[in-house]
mmCIF file of C-alpha atoms in Angstrom:
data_model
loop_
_atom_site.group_PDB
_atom_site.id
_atom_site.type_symbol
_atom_site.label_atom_id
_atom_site.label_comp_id
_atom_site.label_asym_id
_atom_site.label_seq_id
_atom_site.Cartn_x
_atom_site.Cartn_y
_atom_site.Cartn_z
ATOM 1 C CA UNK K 231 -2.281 50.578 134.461
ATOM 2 C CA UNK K 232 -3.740 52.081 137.531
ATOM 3 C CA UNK K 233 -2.683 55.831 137.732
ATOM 4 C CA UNK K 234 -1.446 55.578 141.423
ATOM 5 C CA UNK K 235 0.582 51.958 140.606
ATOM 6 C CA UNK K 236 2.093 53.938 138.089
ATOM 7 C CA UNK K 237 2.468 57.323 140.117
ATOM 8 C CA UNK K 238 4.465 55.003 142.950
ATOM 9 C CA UNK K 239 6.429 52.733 140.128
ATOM 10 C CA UNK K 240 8.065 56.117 138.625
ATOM 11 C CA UNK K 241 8.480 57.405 142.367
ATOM 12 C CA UNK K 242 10.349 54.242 143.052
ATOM 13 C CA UNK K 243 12.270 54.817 139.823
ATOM 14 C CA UNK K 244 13.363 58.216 141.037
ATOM 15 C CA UNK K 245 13.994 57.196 144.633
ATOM 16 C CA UNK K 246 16.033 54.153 143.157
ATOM 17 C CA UNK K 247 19.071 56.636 141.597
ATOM 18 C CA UNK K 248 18.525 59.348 143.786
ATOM 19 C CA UNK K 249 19.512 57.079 146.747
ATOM 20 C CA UNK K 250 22.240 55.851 144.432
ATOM 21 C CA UNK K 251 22.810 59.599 143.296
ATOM 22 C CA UNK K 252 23.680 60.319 147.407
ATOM 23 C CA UNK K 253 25.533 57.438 148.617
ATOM 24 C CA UNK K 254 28.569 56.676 149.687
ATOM 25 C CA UNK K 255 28.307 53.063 151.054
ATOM 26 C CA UNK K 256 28.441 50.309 148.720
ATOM 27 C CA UNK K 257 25.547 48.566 150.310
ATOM 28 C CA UNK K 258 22.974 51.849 149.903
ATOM 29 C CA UNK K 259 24.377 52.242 146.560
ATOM 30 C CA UNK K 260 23.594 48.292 145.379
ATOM 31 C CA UNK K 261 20.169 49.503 147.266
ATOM 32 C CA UNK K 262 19.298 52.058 144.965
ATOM 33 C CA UNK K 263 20.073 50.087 141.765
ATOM 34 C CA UNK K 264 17.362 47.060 143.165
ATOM 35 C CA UNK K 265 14.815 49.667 143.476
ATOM 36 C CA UNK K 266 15.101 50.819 140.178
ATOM 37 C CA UNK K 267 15.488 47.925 138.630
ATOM 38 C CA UNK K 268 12.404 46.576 140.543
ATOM 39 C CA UNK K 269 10.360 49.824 139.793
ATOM 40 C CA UNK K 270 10.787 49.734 135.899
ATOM 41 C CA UNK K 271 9.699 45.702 135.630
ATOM 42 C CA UNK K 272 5.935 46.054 136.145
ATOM 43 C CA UNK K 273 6.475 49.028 133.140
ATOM 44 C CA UNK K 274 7.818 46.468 131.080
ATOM 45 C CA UNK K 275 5.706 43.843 131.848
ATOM 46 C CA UNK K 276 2.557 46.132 131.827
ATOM 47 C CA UNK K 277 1.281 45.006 127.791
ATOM 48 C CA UNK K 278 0.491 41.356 128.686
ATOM 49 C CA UNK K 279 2.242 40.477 125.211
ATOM 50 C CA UNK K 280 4.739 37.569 125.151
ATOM 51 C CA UNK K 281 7.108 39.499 123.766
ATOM 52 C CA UNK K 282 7.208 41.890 126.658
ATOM 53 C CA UNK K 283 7.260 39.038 129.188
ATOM 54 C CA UNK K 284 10.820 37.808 127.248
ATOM 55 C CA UNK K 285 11.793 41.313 127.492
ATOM 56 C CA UNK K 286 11.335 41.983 130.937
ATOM 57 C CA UNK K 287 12.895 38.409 132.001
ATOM 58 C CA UNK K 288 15.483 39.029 130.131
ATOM 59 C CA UNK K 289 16.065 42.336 131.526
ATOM 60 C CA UNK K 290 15.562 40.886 135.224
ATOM 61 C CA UNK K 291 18.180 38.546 134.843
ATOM 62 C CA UNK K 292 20.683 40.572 133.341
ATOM 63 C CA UNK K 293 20.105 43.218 136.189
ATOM 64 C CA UNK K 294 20.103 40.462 138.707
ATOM 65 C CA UNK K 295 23.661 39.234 137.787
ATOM 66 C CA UNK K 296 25.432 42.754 137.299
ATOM 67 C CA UNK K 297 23.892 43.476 141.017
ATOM 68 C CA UNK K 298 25.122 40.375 142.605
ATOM 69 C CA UNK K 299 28.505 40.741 141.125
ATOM 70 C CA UNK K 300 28.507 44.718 142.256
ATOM 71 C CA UNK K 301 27.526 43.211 145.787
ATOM 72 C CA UNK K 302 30.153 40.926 145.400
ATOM 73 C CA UNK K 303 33.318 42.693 144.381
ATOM 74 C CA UNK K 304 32.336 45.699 146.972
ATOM 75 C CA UNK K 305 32.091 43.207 149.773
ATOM 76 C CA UNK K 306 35.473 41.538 148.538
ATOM 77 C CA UNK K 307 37.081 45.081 149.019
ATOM 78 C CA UNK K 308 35.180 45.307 152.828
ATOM 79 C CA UNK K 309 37.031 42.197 153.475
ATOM 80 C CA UNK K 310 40.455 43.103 152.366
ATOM 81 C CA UNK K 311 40.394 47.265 153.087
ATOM 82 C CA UNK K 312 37.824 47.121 156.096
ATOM 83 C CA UNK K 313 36.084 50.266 153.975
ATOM 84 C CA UNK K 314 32.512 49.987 152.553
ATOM 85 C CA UNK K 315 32.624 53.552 150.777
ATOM 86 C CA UNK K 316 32.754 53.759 147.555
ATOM 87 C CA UNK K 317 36.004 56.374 147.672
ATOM 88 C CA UNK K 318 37.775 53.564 149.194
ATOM 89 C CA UNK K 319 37.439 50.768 146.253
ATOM 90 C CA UNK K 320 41.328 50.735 145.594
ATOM 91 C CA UNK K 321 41.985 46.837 145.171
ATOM 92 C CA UNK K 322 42.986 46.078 141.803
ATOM 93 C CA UNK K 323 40.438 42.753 141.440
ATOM 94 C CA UNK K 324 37.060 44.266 143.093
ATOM 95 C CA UNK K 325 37.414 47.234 140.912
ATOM 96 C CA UNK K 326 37.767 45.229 137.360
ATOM 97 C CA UNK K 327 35.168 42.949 138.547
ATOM 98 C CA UNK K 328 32.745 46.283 139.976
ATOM 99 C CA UNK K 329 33.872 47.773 136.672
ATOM 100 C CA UNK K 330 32.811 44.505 134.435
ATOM 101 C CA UNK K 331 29.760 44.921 136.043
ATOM 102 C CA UNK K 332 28.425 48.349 135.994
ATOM 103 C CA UNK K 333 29.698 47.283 131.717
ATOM 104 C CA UNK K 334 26.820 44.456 132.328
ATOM 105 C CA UNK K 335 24.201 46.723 133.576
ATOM 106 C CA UNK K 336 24.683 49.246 131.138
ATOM 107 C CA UNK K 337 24.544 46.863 128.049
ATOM 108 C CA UNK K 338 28.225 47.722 126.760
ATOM 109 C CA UNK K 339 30.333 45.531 124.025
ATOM 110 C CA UNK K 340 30.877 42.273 124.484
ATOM 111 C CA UNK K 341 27.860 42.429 127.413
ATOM 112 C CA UNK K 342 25.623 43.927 125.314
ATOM 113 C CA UNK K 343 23.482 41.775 123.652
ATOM 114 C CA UNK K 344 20.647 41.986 126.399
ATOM 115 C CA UNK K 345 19.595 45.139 125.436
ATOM 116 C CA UNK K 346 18.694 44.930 121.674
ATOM 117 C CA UNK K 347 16.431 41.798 122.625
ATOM 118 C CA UNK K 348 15.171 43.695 125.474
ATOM 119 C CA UNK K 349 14.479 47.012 123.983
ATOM 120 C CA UNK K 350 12.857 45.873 120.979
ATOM 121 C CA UNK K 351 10.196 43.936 123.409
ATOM 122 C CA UNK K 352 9.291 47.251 124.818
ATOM 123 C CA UNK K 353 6.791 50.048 123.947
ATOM 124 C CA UNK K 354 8.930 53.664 123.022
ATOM 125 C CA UNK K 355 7.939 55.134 126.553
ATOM 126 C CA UNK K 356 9.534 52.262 128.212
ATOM 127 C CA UNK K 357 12.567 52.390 126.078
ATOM 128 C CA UNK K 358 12.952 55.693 126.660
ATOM 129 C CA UNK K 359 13.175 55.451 130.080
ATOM 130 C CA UNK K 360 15.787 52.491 129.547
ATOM 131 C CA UNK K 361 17.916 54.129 127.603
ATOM 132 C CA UNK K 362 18.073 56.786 129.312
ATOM 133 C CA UNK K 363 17.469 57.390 132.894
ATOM 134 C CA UNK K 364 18.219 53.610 133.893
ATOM 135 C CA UNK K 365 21.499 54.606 132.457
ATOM 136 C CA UNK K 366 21.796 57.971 135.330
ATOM 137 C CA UNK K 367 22.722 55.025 138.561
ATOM 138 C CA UNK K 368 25.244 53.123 136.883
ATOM 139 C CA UNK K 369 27.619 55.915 135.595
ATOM 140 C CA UNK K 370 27.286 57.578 138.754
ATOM 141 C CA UNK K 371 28.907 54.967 140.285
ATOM 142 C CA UNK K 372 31.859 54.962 137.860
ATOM 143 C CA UNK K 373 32.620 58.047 137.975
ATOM 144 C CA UNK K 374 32.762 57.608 141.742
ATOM 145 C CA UNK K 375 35.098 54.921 142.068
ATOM 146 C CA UNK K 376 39.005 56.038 142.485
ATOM 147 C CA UNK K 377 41.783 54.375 140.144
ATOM 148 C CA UNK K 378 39.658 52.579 137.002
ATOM 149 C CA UNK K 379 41.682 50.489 134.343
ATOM 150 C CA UNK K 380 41.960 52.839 131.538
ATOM 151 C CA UNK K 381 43.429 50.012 129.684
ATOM 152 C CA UNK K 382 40.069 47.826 130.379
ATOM 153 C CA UNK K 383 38.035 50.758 129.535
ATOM 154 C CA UNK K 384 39.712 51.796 125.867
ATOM 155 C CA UNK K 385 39.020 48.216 125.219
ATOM 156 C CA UNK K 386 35.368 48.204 126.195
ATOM 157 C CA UNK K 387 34.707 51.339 124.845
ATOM 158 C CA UNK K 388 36.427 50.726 121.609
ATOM 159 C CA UNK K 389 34.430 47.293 121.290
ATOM 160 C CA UNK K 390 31.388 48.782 122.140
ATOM 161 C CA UNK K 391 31.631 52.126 119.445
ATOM 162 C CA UNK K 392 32.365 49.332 116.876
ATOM 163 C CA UNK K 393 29.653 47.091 117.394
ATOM 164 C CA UNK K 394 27.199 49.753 118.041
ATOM 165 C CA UNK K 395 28.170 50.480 114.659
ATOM 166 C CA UNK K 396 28.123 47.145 112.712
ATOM 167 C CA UNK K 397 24.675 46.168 115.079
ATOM 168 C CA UNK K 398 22.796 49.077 113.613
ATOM 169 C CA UNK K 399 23.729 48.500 109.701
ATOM 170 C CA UNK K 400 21.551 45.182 108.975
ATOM 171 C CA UNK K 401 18.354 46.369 110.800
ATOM 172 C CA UNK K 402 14.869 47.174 110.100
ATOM 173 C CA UNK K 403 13.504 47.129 113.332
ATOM 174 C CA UNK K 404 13.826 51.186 115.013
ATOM 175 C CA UNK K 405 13.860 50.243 118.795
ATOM 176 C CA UNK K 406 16.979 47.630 117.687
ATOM 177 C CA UNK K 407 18.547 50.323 115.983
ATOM 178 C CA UNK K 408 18.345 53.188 118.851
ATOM 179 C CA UNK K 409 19.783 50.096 121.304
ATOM 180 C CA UNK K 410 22.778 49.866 118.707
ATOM 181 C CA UNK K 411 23.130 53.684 118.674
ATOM 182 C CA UNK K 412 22.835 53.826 122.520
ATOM 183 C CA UNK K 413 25.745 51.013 122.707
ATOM 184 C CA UNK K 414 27.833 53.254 120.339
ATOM 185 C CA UNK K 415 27.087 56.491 122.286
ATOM 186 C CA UNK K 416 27.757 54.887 125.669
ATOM 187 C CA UNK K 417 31.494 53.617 124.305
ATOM 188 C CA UNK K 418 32.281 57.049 123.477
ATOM 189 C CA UNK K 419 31.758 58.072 126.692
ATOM 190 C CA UNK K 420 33.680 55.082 128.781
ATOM 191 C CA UNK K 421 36.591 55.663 126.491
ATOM 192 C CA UNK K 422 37.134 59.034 128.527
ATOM 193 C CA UNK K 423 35.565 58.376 131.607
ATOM 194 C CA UNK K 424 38.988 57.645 133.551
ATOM 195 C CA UNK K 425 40.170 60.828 132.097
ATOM 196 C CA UNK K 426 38.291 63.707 131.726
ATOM 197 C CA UNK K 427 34.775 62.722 134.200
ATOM 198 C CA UNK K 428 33.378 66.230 133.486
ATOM 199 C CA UNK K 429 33.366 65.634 130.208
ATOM 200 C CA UNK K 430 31.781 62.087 130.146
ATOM 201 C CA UNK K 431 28.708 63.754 131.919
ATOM 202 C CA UNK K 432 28.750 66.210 128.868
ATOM 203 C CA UNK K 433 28.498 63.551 126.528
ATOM 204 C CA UNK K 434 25.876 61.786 128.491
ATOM 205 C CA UNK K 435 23.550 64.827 129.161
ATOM 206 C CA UNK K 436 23.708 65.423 125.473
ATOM 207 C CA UNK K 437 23.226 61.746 124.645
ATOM 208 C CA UNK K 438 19.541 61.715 126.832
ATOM 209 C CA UNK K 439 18.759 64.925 125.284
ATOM 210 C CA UNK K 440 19.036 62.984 121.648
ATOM 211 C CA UNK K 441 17.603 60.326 122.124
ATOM 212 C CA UNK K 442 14.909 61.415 124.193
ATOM 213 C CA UNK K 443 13.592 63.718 121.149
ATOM 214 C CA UNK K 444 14.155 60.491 118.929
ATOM 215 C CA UNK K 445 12.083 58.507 120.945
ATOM 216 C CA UNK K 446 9.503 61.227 121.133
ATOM 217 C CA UNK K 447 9.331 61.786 117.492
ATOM 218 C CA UNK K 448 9.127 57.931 116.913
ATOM 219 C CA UNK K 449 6.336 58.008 119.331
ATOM 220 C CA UNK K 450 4.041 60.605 117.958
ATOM 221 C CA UNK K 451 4.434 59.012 114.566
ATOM 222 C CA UNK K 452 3.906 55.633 115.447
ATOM 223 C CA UNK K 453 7.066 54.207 114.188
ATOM 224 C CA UNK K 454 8.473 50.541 115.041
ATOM 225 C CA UNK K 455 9.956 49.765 111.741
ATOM 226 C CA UNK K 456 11.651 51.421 108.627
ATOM 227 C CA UNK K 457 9.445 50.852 106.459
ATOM 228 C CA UNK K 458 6.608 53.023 108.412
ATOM 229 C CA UNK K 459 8.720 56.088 108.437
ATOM 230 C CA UNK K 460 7.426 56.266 105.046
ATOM 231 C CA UNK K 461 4.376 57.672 106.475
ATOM 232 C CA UNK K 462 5.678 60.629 108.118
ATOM 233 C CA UNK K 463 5.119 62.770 105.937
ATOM 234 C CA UNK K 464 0.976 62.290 105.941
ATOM 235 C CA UNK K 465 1.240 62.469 109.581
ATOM 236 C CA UNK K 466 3.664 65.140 110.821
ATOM 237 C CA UNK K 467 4.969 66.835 107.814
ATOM 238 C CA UNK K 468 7.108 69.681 110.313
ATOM 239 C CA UNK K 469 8.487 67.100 112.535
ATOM 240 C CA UNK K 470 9.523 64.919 109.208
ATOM 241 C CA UNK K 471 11.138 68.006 108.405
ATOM 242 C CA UNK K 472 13.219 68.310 111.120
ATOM 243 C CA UNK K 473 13.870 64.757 111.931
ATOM 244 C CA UNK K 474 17.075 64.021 110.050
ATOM 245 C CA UNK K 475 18.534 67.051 112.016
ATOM 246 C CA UNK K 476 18.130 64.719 114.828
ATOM 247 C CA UNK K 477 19.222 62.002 113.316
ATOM 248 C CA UNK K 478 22.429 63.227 111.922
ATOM 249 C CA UNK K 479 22.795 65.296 115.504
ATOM 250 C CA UNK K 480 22.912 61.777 116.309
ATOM 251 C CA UNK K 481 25.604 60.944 114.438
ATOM 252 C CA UNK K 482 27.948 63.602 115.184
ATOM 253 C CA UNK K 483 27.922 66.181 112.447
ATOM 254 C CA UNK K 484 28.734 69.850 112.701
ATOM 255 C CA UNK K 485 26.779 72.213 113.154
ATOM 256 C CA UNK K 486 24.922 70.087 114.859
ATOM 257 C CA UNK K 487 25.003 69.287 119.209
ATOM 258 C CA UNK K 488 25.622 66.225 118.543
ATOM 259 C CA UNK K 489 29.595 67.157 117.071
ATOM 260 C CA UNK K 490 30.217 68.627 120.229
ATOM 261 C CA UNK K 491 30.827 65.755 122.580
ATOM 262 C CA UNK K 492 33.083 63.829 119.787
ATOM 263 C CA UNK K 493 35.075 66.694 119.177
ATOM 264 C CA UNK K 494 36.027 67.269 123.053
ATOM 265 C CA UNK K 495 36.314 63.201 123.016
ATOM 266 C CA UNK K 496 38.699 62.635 119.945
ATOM 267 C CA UNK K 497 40.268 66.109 121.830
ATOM 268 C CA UNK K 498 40.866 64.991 124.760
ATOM 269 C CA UNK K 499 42.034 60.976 123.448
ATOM 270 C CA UNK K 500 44.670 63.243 121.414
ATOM 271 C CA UNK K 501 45.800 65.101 125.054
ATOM 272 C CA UNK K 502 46.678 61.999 126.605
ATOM 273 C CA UNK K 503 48.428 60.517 123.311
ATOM 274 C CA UNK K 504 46.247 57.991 122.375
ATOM 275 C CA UNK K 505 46.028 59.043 118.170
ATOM 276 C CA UNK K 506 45.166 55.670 117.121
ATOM 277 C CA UNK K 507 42.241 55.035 119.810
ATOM 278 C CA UNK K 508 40.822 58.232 118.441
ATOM 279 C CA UNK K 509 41.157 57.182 115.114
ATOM 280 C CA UNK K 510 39.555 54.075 115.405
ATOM 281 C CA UNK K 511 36.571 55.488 117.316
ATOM 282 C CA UNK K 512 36.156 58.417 114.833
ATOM 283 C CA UNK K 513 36.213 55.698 112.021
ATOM 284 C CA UNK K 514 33.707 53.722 113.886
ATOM 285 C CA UNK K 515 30.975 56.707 114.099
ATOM 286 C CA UNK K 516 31.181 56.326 110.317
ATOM 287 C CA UNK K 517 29.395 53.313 110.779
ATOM 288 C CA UNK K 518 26.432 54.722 112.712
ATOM 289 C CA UNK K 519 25.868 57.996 110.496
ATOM 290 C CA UNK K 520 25.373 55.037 107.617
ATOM 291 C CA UNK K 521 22.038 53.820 109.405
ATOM 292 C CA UNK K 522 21.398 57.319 110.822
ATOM 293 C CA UNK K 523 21.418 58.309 106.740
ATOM 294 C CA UNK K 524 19.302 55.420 105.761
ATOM 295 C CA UNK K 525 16.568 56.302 107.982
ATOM 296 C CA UNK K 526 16.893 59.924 107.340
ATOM 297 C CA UNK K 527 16.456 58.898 103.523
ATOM 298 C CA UNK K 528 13.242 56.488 104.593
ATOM 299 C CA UNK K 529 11.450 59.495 106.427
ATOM 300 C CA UNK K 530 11.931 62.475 104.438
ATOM 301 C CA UNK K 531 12.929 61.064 100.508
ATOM 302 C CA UNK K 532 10.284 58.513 100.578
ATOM 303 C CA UNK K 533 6.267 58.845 100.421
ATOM 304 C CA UNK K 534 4.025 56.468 100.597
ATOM 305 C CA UNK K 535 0.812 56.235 98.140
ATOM 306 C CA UNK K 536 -1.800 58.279 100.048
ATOM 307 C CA UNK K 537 -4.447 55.362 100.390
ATOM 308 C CA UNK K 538 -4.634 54.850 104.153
ATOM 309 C CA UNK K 539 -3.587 57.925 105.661
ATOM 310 C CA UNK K 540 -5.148 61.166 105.087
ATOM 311 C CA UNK K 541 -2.872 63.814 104.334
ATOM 312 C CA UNK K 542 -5.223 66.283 105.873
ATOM 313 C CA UNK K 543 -6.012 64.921 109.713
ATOM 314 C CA UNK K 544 -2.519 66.334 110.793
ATOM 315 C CA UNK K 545 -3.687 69.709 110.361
ATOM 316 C CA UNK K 546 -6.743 69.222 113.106
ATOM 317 C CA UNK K 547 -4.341 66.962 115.423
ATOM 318 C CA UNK K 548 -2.810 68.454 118.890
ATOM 319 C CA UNK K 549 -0.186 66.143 119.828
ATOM 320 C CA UNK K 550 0.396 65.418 123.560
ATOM 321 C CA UNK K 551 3.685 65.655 124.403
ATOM 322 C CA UNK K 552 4.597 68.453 121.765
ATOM 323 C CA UNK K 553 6.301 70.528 124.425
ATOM 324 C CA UNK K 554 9.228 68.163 125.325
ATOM 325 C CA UNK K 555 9.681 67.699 122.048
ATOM 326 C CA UNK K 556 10.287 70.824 121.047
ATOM 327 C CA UNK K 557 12.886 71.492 123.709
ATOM 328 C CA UNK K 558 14.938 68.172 123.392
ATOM 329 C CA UNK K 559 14.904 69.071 119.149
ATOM 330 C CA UNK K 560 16.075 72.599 120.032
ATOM 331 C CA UNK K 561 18.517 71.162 122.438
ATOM 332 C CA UNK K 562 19.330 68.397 119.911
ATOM 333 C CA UNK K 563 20.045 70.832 117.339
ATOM 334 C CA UNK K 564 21.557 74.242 118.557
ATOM 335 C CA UNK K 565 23.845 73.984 121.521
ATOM 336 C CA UNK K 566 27.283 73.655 119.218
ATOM 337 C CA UNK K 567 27.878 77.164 120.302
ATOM 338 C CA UNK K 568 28.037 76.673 123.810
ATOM 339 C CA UNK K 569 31.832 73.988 123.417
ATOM 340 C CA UNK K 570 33.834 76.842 124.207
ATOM 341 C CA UNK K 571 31.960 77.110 127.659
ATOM 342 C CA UNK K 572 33.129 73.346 128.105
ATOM 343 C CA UNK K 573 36.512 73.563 127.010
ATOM 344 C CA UNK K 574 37.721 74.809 130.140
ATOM 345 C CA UNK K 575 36.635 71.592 131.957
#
């Protein structure tokens, strides 16, 4: 792609949620989530593969609807409140149907099976950016508007930890399996988000810090599938190393970051006397640290016979990109210590 399409396509992508980042009106809000929609197509559709054509349609149309229906229930509230801001969504039927759709455009349970299809049509820098910064617009939104359904969102958020889980257990294919985990990791955070909004921009700072140094690491290796994590080893022997660190981070396990945010969730669902919604959720991550396991196990307990890659070339190779990496698998890793700096939110 030409370097200055693609220096104005991730401009665009930035404009796109900071203008949705700043607003208050519905109708510069909706604004902001067109642009970036609009900016990241052309990323998707930039590998002239029919695969990535599906993808992006796919993706297009699913965008299209949630933003029609976000247009829709904000100008039902204009006509019954007289208020475009977004402070002043207070009618019971535009906020479940704003709500249903900012669930859309995320790719939560039961409108989540977009994003599997979609992210597995994708190259790992594309996905990337869809899993995490097209997720930035959306949530600021709901954690803007004023009087959410818990009910509706314990539901959703239950639904979607559950089937993130059971998505993930029968696949081979890595980019499907990151779109599970992503669905899992975003119904943690909706099941607190009418709660505690502090704390479900913990968990979702942490989440992008995860998954961007998955990504990463999937990306330097050249890894689509489970069976080529086999060749890690040959290829990045340090980063194979520290891999299922990430992985289980991932999946919630102290002493890793990745604990933290569960532990305040499950915490906070016990404050407001909801034991059995915590239950079920903490039972559901079970389900995720399976497949989190199994590819741990593929990577680093598994070698493949040296016969077509050289054991030796990783020794002369400078990977691009090594910096980030080495933050978000710091950040991945080590930041348990800082919970009791959050548990005063």
């Amino acid at each position: 792609m030409n370097p200055l399409v693609l220096s104005l396509l991730i401009l665009s992508l930035g404009l796109g949620t900071t203008l949705t980042f700043a607003s208050s009106h519905w109708l510069l809000a909706w604004m902001g989530l067109e642009i970036n929609t609009l900016a990241i197509i052309p990323l998707m559709a930039q590998h002239q593969h029919p695969r990535a054509i599906e993808a992006t349609t796919k993706y297009f149309l699913t965008q299209a609807t949630a933003a029609a229906l976000i247009l829709f229930a904000s100008m039902t509230n204009a006509w019954i409140t007289g208020q475009w801001e977004i402070q002043q969504m207070t009618q019971t039927i535009p906020t479940t149907m704003l709500t249903l759709a900012l669930m859309l455009k995320l790719g939560l349970a039961p409108a989540h099976f977009w994003l599997p299809e979609v992210l597995q049509g994708l190259d790992l820098t594309t996905g990337l950016i869809l899993s995490t910064w097209q997720k930035l617009a959306p949530f600021s939104l709901l954690l803007q508007i004023p009087n959410l359904n818990s009910n509706l969102l314990i539901i959703i958020g239950l639904m979607s930890t559950m089937v993130g889980g059971w998505g993930g257990l029968n696949q081979t294919q890595l980019r499907k399996i990151m779109a599970y985990s992503s669905i899992a990791h975003l119904g943690w955070m909706i099941l607190i988000v009418s709660f505690n909004p502090k704390l479900t921009t913990v968990a979702l700072t942490m989440y992008i810090i995860m998954t961007t140094s998955m990504f990463l690491t999937l990306k330097i290796n050249n890894s689509l599938d489970v069976n080529t994590l086999a060749t890690s080893w040959a290829k990045t022997p340090v980063l194979t190393a520290l891999t299922p660190l990430m992985l289980l981070s991932l999946g919630g396990l102290p002493p890793l970051s990745g604990f933290m945010p569960k532990w305040l969730i499950l915490q906070e669902l016990t404050k407001q006397e909801l034991p059995l919604t915590a239950t079920i959720a903490a039972l559901s991550a079970l389900l995720s640290l399976y497949f989190y396991l199994r590819l741990s196990y593929a990577m680093t307990l598994t070698m493949s016979p040296n016969t077509t890659v050289n054991t030796a070339l990783w020794r002369l190779k400078s990977n691009q990109g090594s910096a980030p990496l080495s933050v978000s698998i710091a950040l991945a890793t080590l930041l348990l210590p800082l919970t009791p700096a959050l548990l005063i939110l």
